mmCIF file of C-alpha atoms in Angstrom:
data_model
loop_
_atom_site.group_PDB
_atom_site.id
_atom_site.type_symbol
_atom_site.label_atom_id
_atom_site.label_comp_id
_atom_site.label_asym_id
_atom_site.label_seq_id
_atom_site.Cartn_x
_atom_site.Cartn_y
_atom_site.Cartn_z
ATOM 1 C CA UNK A 1 -28.361 -90.903 -40.680
ATOM 2 C CA UNK A 2 -26.442 -88.164 -38.903
ATOM 3 C CA UNK A 3 -26.467 -86.925 -35.317
ATOM 4 C CA UNK A 4 -25.153 -83.404 -34.849
ATOM 5 C CA UNK A 5 -23.458 -82.469 -31.600
ATOM 6 C CA UNK A 6 -20.930 -80.084 -30.159
ATOM 7 C CA UNK A 7 -17.249 -81.049 -30.530
ATOM 8 C CA UNK A 8 -15.946 -82.939 -27.524
ATOM 9 C CA UNK A 9 -12.500 -82.844 -25.993
ATOM 10 C CA UNK A 10 -10.572 -86.079 -25.938
ATOM 11 C CA UNK A 11 -9.741 -86.768 -22.273
ATOM 12 C CA UNK A 12 -7.276 -89.472 -23.254
ATOM 13 C CA UNK A 13 -5.087 -86.811 -24.873
ATOM 14 C CA UNK A 14 -5.747 -84.167 -22.235
ATOM 15 C CA UNK A 15 -2.613 -83.700 -20.086
ATOM 16 C CA UNK A 16 -4.758 -81.877 -17.513
ATOM 17 C CA UNK A 17 -7.090 -84.794 -16.826
ATOM 18 C CA UNK A 18 -7.167 -85.328 -13.080
ATOM 19 C CA UNK A 19 -5.490 -88.368 -11.588
ATOM 20 C CA UNK A 20 -6.832 -89.381 -8.170
ATOM 21 C CA UNK A 21 -6.577 -92.028 -5.518
ATOM 22 C CA UNK A 22 -8.822 -95.109 -5.375
ATOM 23 C CA UNK A 23 -10.744 -93.475 -2.497
ATOM 24 C CA UNK A 24 -11.318 -90.294 -4.525
ATOM 25 C CA UNK A 25 -12.511 -92.402 -7.446
ATOM 26 C CA UNK A 26 -14.921 -94.299 -5.180
ATOM 27 C CA UNK A 27 -16.409 -91.116 -3.692
ATOM 28 C CA UNK A 28 -16.808 -89.537 -7.140
ATOM 29 C CA UNK A 29 -18.376 -92.732 -8.503
ATOM 30 C CA UNK A 30 -20.911 -92.835 -5.673
ATOM 31 C CA UNK A 31 -21.878 -89.220 -6.398
ATOM 32 C CA UNK A 32 -22.153 -89.997 -10.124
ATOM 33 C CA UNK A 33 -24.334 -93.034 -9.362
ATOM 34 C CA UNK A 34 -26.919 -90.740 -7.769
ATOM 35 C CA UNK A 35 -27.103 -88.721 -11.001
ATOM 36 C CA UNK A 36 -27.146 -91.851 -13.155
ATOM 37 C CA UNK A 37 -30.087 -93.254 -11.201
ATOM 38 C CA UNK A 38 -31.951 -89.929 -11.544
ATOM 39 C CA UNK A 39 -31.249 -89.972 -15.273
ATOM 40 C CA UNK A 40 -32.618 -93.523 -15.553
ATOM 41 C CA UNK A 41 -35.770 -92.631 -13.618
ATOM 42 C CA UNK A 42 -36.237 -89.584 -15.855
ATOM 43 C CA UNK A 43 -35.969 -91.922 -18.834
ATOM 44 C CA UNK A 44 -38.644 -94.162 -17.327
ATOM 45 C CA UNK A 45 -40.936 -91.155 -17.004
ATOM 46 C CA UNK A 46 -40.266 -90.114 -20.615
ATOM 47 C CA UNK A 47 -41.166 -93.648 -21.732
ATOM 48 C CA UNK A 48 -44.445 -93.395 -19.825
ATOM 49 C CA UNK A 49 -45.250 -90.073 -21.516
ATOM 50 C CA UNK A 50 -44.309 -91.593 -24.875
ATOM 51 C CA UNK A 51 -46.855 -94.372 -24.350
ATOM 52 C CA UNK A 52 -49.461 -91.809 -23.268
ATOM 53 C CA UNK A 53 -49.373 -89.892 -26.574
ATOM 54 C CA UNK A 54 -52.700 -89.768 -28.439
ATOM 55 C CA UNK A 55 -52.974 -92.273 -31.276
ATOM 56 C CA UNK A 56 -53.891 -91.287 -34.849
ATOM 57 C CA UNK A 57 -55.913 -93.720 -36.941
ATOM 58 C CA UNK A 58 -54.269 -94.612 -40.256
ATOM 59 C CA UNK A 59 -57.056 -94.282 -42.822
ATOM 60 C CA UNK A 60 -54.922 -94.469 -45.972
ATOM 61 C CA UNK A 61 -54.038 -97.845 -47.475
ATOM 62 C CA UNK A 62 -50.283 -98.163 -47.921
ATOM 63 C CA UNK A 63 -48.876 -100.924 -50.124
ATOM 64 C CA UNK A 64 -45.257 -102.098 -50.035
ATOM 65 C CA UNK A 65 -43.162 -104.292 -52.308
ATOM 66 C CA UNK A 66 -41.748 -107.238 -50.351
ATOM 67 C CA UNK A 67 -39.906 -110.443 -51.280
ATOM 68 C CA UNK A 68 -43.232 -112.232 -50.628
ATOM 69 C CA UNK A 69 -45.229 -109.911 -52.900
ATOM 70 C CA UNK A 70 -47.261 -106.780 -52.167
ATOM 71 C CA UNK A 71 -48.274 -106.189 -48.556
ATOM 72 C CA UNK A 72 -50.268 -103.474 -46.829
ATOM 73 C CA UNK A 73 -49.176 -101.714 -43.655
ATOM 74 C CA UNK A 74 -51.564 -103.960 -41.713
ATOM 75 C CA UNK A 75 -49.916 -107.025 -43.263
ATOM 76 C CA UNK A 76 -46.510 -105.915 -41.959
ATOM 77 C CA UNK A 77 -47.688 -106.569 -38.393
ATOM 78 C CA UNK A 78 -47.447 -110.291 -39.137
ATOM 79 C CA UNK A 79 -50.304 -111.101 -36.768
ATOM 80 C CA UNK A 80 -48.860 -109.060 -33.892
ATOM 81 C CA UNK A 81 -50.422 -105.949 -32.376
ATOM 82 C CA UNK A 82 -47.372 -103.664 -32.434
ATOM 83 C CA UNK A 83 -45.080 -102.621 -35.263
ATOM 84 C CA UNK A 84 -41.816 -100.656 -35.287
ATOM 85 C CA UNK A 85 -40.842 -99.213 -38.671
ATOM 86 C CA UNK A 86 -37.325 -97.975 -39.286
ATOM 87 C CA UNK A 87 -37.180 -95.371 -42.051
ATOM 88 C CA UNK A 88 -33.865 -96.294 -43.694
ATOM 89 C CA UNK A 89 -32.297 -93.672 -45.990
ATOM 90 C CA UNK A 90 -32.059 -95.360 -49.382
ATOM 91 C CA UNK A 91 -33.271 -93.171 -52.229
ATOM 92 C CA UNK A 92 -34.853 -94.367 -55.449
ATOM 93 C CA UNK A 93 -31.656 -93.801 -57.460
ATOM 94 C CA UNK A 94 -29.069 -94.447 -54.739
ATOM 95 C CA UNK A 95 -26.483 -97.161 -55.354
ATOM 96 C CA UNK A 96 -26.337 -98.209 -51.677
ATOM 97 C CA UNK A 97 -27.936 -97.481 -48.326
ATOM 98 C CA UNK A 98 -26.883 -94.675 -46.006
ATOM 99 C CA UNK A 99 -23.820 -95.372 -43.836
ATOM 100 C CA UNK A 100 -25.500 -94.148 -40.627
ATOM 101 C CA UNK A 101 -28.665 -96.155 -41.259
ATOM 102 C CA UNK A 102 -26.492 -99.178 -41.974
ATOM 103 C CA UNK A 103 -24.662 -98.598 -38.676
ATOM 104 C CA UNK A 104 -27.977 -98.673 -36.820
ATOM 105 C CA UNK A 105 -29.198 -101.685 -38.778
ATOM 106 C CA UNK A 106 -26.074 -103.667 -37.884
ATOM 107 C CA UNK A 107 -27.436 -103.662 -34.325
ATOM 108 C CA UNK A 108 -30.638 -105.514 -35.262
ATOM 109 C CA UNK A 109 -28.964 -108.914 -35.545
ATOM 110 C CA UNK A 110 -30.431 -111.115 -32.843
ATOM 111 C CA UNK A 111 -32.942 -108.525 -31.625
ATOM 112 C CA UNK A 112 -35.877 -109.119 -33.975
ATOM 113 C CA UNK A 113 -36.582 -112.603 -32.580
ATOM 114 C CA UNK A 114 -36.917 -111.196 -29.063
ATOM 115 C CA UNK A 115 -39.232 -108.416 -30.266
ATOM 116 C CA UNK A 116 -41.430 -110.867 -32.137
ATOM 117 C CA UNK A 117 -41.837 -112.984 -29.014
ATOM 118 C CA UNK A 118 -43.000 -109.875 -27.174
ATOM 119 C CA UNK A 119 -45.825 -109.007 -29.617
ATOM 120 C CA UNK A 120 -43.710 -106.537 -31.631
ATOM 121 C CA UNK A 121 -42.908 -106.791 -35.337
ATOM 122 C CA UNK A 122 -39.961 -104.885 -36.796
ATOM 123 C CA UNK A 123 -39.736 -103.807 -40.437
ATOM 124 C CA UNK A 124 -37.308 -101.541 -42.265
ATOM 125 C CA UNK A 125 -38.825 -99.385 -45.018
ATOM 126 C CA UNK A 126 -36.946 -97.566 -47.778
ATOM 127 C CA UNK A 127 -37.905 -95.576 -50.862
ATOM 128 C CA UNK A 128 -35.513 -97.539 -53.092
ATOM 129 C CA UNK A 129 -36.855 -100.251 -55.426
ATOM 130 C CA UNK A 130 -36.989 -103.711 -53.879
ATOM 131 C CA UNK A 131 -34.291 -105.093 -56.202
ATOM 132 C CA UNK A 132 -31.756 -102.556 -54.916
ATOM 133 C CA UNK A 133 -32.797 -103.198 -51.332
ATOM 134 C CA UNK A 134 -32.374 -106.948 -51.755
ATOM 135 C CA UNK A 135 -28.942 -106.574 -53.380
ATOM 136 C CA UNK A 136 -27.723 -104.320 -50.562
ATOM 137 C CA UNK A 137 -29.269 -106.532 -47.885
ATOM 138 C CA UNK A 138 -27.449 -109.556 -49.325
ATOM 139 C CA UNK A 139 -24.172 -107.634 -49.318
ATOM 140 C CA UNK A 140 -24.632 -106.631 -45.668
ATOM 141 C CA UNK A 141 -25.879 -110.050 -44.547
ATOM 142 C CA UNK A 142 -28.964 -108.707 -42.760
ATOM 143 C CA UNK A 143 -32.007 -110.915 -42.165
ATOM 144 C CA UNK A 144 -34.604 -108.504 -40.718
ATOM 145 C CA UNK A 145 -37.686 -107.698 -42.858
ATOM 146 C CA UNK A 146 -37.000 -104.873 -45.316
ATOM 147 C CA UNK A 147 -39.612 -103.605 -47.779
ATOM 148 C CA UNK A 148 -39.907 -100.924 -50.437
ATOM 149 C CA UNK A 149 -42.325 -98.004 -50.362
ATOM 150 C CA UNK A 150 -41.477 -97.049 -53.977
ATOM 151 C CA UNK A 151 -44.447 -95.678 -55.884
ATOM 152 C CA UNK A 152 -46.467 -94.921 -52.750
ATOM 153 C CA UNK A 153 -46.984 -92.057 -50.320
ATOM 154 C CA UNK A 154 -45.781 -93.716 -47.126
ATOM 155 C CA UNK A 155 -42.350 -92.099 -46.965
ATOM 156 C CA UNK A 156 -43.744 -88.692 -47.855
ATOM 157 C CA UNK A 157 -46.635 -88.908 -45.395
ATOM 158 C CA UNK A 158 -44.258 -89.848 -42.578
ATOM 159 C CA UNK A 159 -41.854 -87.065 -43.563
ATOM 160 C CA UNK A 160 -38.709 -88.983 -44.461
ATOM 161 C CA UNK A 161 -38.749 -88.525 -48.270
ATOM 162 C CA UNK A 162 -38.938 -85.137 -49.935
ATOM 163 C CA UNK A 163 -39.900 -83.786 -53.349
ATOM 164 C CA UNK A 164 -37.593 -81.655 -55.523
ATOM 165 C CA UNK A 165 -39.908 -78.718 -54.798
ATOM 166 C CA UNK A 166 -39.513 -79.151 -51.035
ATOM 167 C CA UNK A 167 -35.758 -79.339 -51.361
ATOM 168 C CA UNK A 168 -35.655 -76.238 -53.560
ATOM 169 C CA UNK A 169 -37.840 -74.230 -51.168
ATOM 170 C CA UNK A 170 -35.740 -75.349 -48.166
ATOM 171 C CA UNK A 171 -39.020 -75.775 -46.298
ATOM 172 C CA UNK A 172 -39.557 -79.491 -45.821
ATOM 173 C CA UNK A 173 -41.280 -80.872 -42.719
ATOM 174 C CA UNK A 174 -38.909 -83.079 -40.746
ATOM 175 C CA UNK A 175 -38.505 -83.814 -37.037
ATOM 176 C CA UNK A 176 -41.757 -81.954 -36.314
ATOM 177 C CA UNK A 177 -40.687 -78.648 -37.874
ATOM 178 C CA UNK A 178 -40.211 -76.928 -41.226
ATOM 179 C CA UNK A 179 -36.531 -76.889 -42.157
ATOM 180 C CA UNK A 180 -33.941 -77.251 -44.897
ATOM 181 C CA UNK A 181 -33.371 -81.020 -44.921
ATOM 182 C CA UNK A 182 -30.655 -80.747 -47.576
ATOM 183 C CA UNK A 183 -31.203 -84.238 -49.036
ATOM 184 C CA UNK A 184 -34.109 -86.186 -50.546
ATOM 185 C CA UNK A 185 -34.150 -88.872 -47.810
ATOM 186 C CA UNK A 186 -33.980 -88.745 -44.018
ATOM 187 C CA UNK A 187 -34.190 -91.310 -41.230
ATOM 188 C CA UNK A 188 -36.419 -92.032 -38.267
ATOM 189 C CA UNK A 189 -38.631 -94.556 -36.502
ATOM 190 C CA UNK A 190 -42.422 -94.788 -36.504
ATOM 191 C CA UNK A 191 -44.507 -97.038 -34.286
ATOM 192 C CA UNK A 192 -47.969 -98.430 -35.000
ATOM 193 C CA UNK A 193 -50.648 -100.399 -33.149
ATOM 194 C CA UNK A 194 -53.252 -102.738 -34.640
ATOM 195 C CA UNK A 195 -56.370 -103.425 -32.576
ATOM 196 C CA UNK A 196 -58.607 -106.497 -32.488
ATOM 197 C CA UNK A 197 -60.785 -105.054 -35.270
ATOM 198 C CA UNK A 198 -57.797 -104.674 -37.587
ATOM 199 C CA UNK A 199 -57.660 -100.871 -37.355
ATOM 200 C CA UNK A 200 -54.137 -99.415 -37.428
ATOM 201 C CA UNK A 201 -52.975 -96.410 -35.396
ATOM 202 C CA UNK A 202 -49.821 -94.314 -35.562
ATOM 203 C CA UNK A 203 -48.578 -94.013 -31.955
ATOM 204 C CA UNK A 204 -45.076 -92.513 -32.038
ATOM 205 C CA UNK A 205 -42.263 -91.242 -34.264
ATOM 206 C CA UNK A 206 -38.749 -89.991 -33.654
ATOM 207 C CA UNK A 207 -36.128 -88.561 -35.979
ATOM 208 C CA UNK A 208 -32.616 -87.118 -35.916
ATOM 209 C CA UNK A 209 -30.735 -87.894 -32.713
ATOM 210 C CA UNK A 210 -33.883 -89.558 -31.412
ATOM 211 C CA UNK A 211 -32.637 -92.639 -33.274
ATOM 212 C CA UNK A 212 -29.507 -92.861 -31.117
ATOM 213 C CA UNK A 213 -31.287 -94.894 -28.438
ATOM 214 C CA UNK A 214 -31.346 -97.797 -30.908
ATOM 215 C CA UNK A 215 -27.546 -97.812 -31.385
ATOM 216 C CA UNK A 216 -25.933 -99.982 -28.741
ATOM 217 C CA UNK A 217 -22.399 -99.108 -29.899
ATOM 218 C CA UNK A 218 -22.944 -95.584 -28.557
ATOM 219 C CA UNK A 219 -24.005 -96.952 -25.170
ATOM 220 C CA UNK A 220 -20.656 -98.737 -24.973
ATOM 221 C CA UNK A 221 -18.628 -95.764 -26.241
ATOM 222 C CA UNK A 222 -20.296 -93.478 -23.703
ATOM 223 C CA UNK A 223 -18.634 -95.339 -20.808
ATOM 224 C CA UNK A 224 -15.118 -95.197 -22.306
ATOM 225 C CA UNK A 225 -12.482 -92.499 -21.585
ATOM 226 C CA UNK A 226 -12.586 -91.131 -25.149
ATOM 227 C CA UNK A 227 -16.372 -91.341 -25.429
ATOM 228 C CA UNK A 228 -17.787 -91.008 -28.908
ATOM 229 C CA UNK A 229 -14.788 -88.979 -30.032
ATOM 230 C CA UNK A 230 -16.768 -87.240 -32.797
ATOM 231 C CA UNK A 231 -16.452 -83.640 -33.927
ATOM 232 C CA UNK A 232 -19.759 -83.258 -35.767
ATOM 233 C CA UNK A 233 -21.559 -86.554 -36.421
ATOM 234 C CA UNK A 234 -21.169 -90.294 -36.786
ATOM 235 C CA UNK A 235 -19.877 -89.901 -40.344
ATOM 236 C CA UNK A 236 -16.628 -88.710 -38.761
ATOM 237 C CA UNK A 237 -15.760 -92.362 -38.331
ATOM 238 C CA UNK A 238 -18.578 -94.797 -39.160
ATOM 239 C CA UNK A 239 -18.360 -96.716 -42.441
ATOM 240 C CA UNK A 240 -20.253 -99.620 -43.936
ATOM 241 C CA UNK A 241 -18.794 -102.466 -41.895
ATOM 242 C CA UNK A 242 -17.308 -104.069 -45.006
ATOM 243 C CA UNK A 243 -15.548 -100.837 -45.976
ATOM 244 C CA UNK A 244 -13.426 -99.963 -42.945
ATOM 245 C CA UNK A 245 -10.173 -101.194 -44.462
ATOM 246 C CA UNK A 246 -10.978 -99.462 -47.735
ATOM 247 C CA UNK A 247 -11.839 -96.216 -45.906
ATOM 248 C CA UNK A 248 -8.550 -96.238 -43.989
ATOM 249 C CA UNK A 249 -6.723 -96.289 -47.286
ATOM 250 C CA UNK A 250 -8.833 -93.705 -49.117
ATOM 251 C CA UNK A 251 -10.314 -91.530 -46.356
ATOM 252 C CA UNK A 252 -13.703 -91.895 -48.092
ATOM 253 C CA UNK A 253 -17.041 -90.845 -46.612
ATOM 254 C CA UNK A 254 -20.647 -91.713 -47.272
ATOM 255 C CA UNK A 255 -21.344 -91.673 -50.997
ATOM 256 C CA UNK A 256 -25.075 -92.157 -50.454
ATOM 257 C CA UNK A 257 -25.408 -89.317 -47.939
ATOM 258 C CA UNK A 258 -23.036 -87.002 -49.759
ATOM 259 C CA UNK A 259 -20.839 -86.654 -46.682
#
């Protein structure tokens, strides 16, 4: 998972950063609050439009490998009417999951229970075989549901896994457009609804920086003086949480993502 952005200056190291009085700070903060409230209301309106999208009935039967045996997409709802799927970048022959996807997944601890008590199931899906998923999950200490789509079309139909031909042509469909994805796996979220008759509908998907809303660390960094302090993407600094000390010594990046 990567999120591209323009380089940002570091205000902490900027000798020109303005120093003001408490009164100046208060007046500037009140003016900023007006913009922050407008931004929040705009977000509320975007959420309304997101919910108003037309739904697409899922007619294909998708089967996943899970620790409890094979399950269909409908089974993943676990008796609830809403399902959030996180498309985690973990290719069939990868040794470990993507650093960025792992960063996002670290934030799911404690959240799934609240979702489940609000009629929402959450499941992570990867293209890797279940045995590799389970080994990596154990290493990371995660407890959320994580299943394998290996051998099926789910990842390809929802445009997060790509064939060698698509990669060679540099014309794969990702984030709602044809583009050179550069790697056989990408990330995103897809949302589904299951009605009283058992019919399943695809209601929403987001990819790329659309996933950032699920990363609470960024929300905290965005209120600090240095901000995110990235030059190109999260792989500037994010590591698997159990590899930070190792990365400081070696300067290593994301082996899975090739970064």
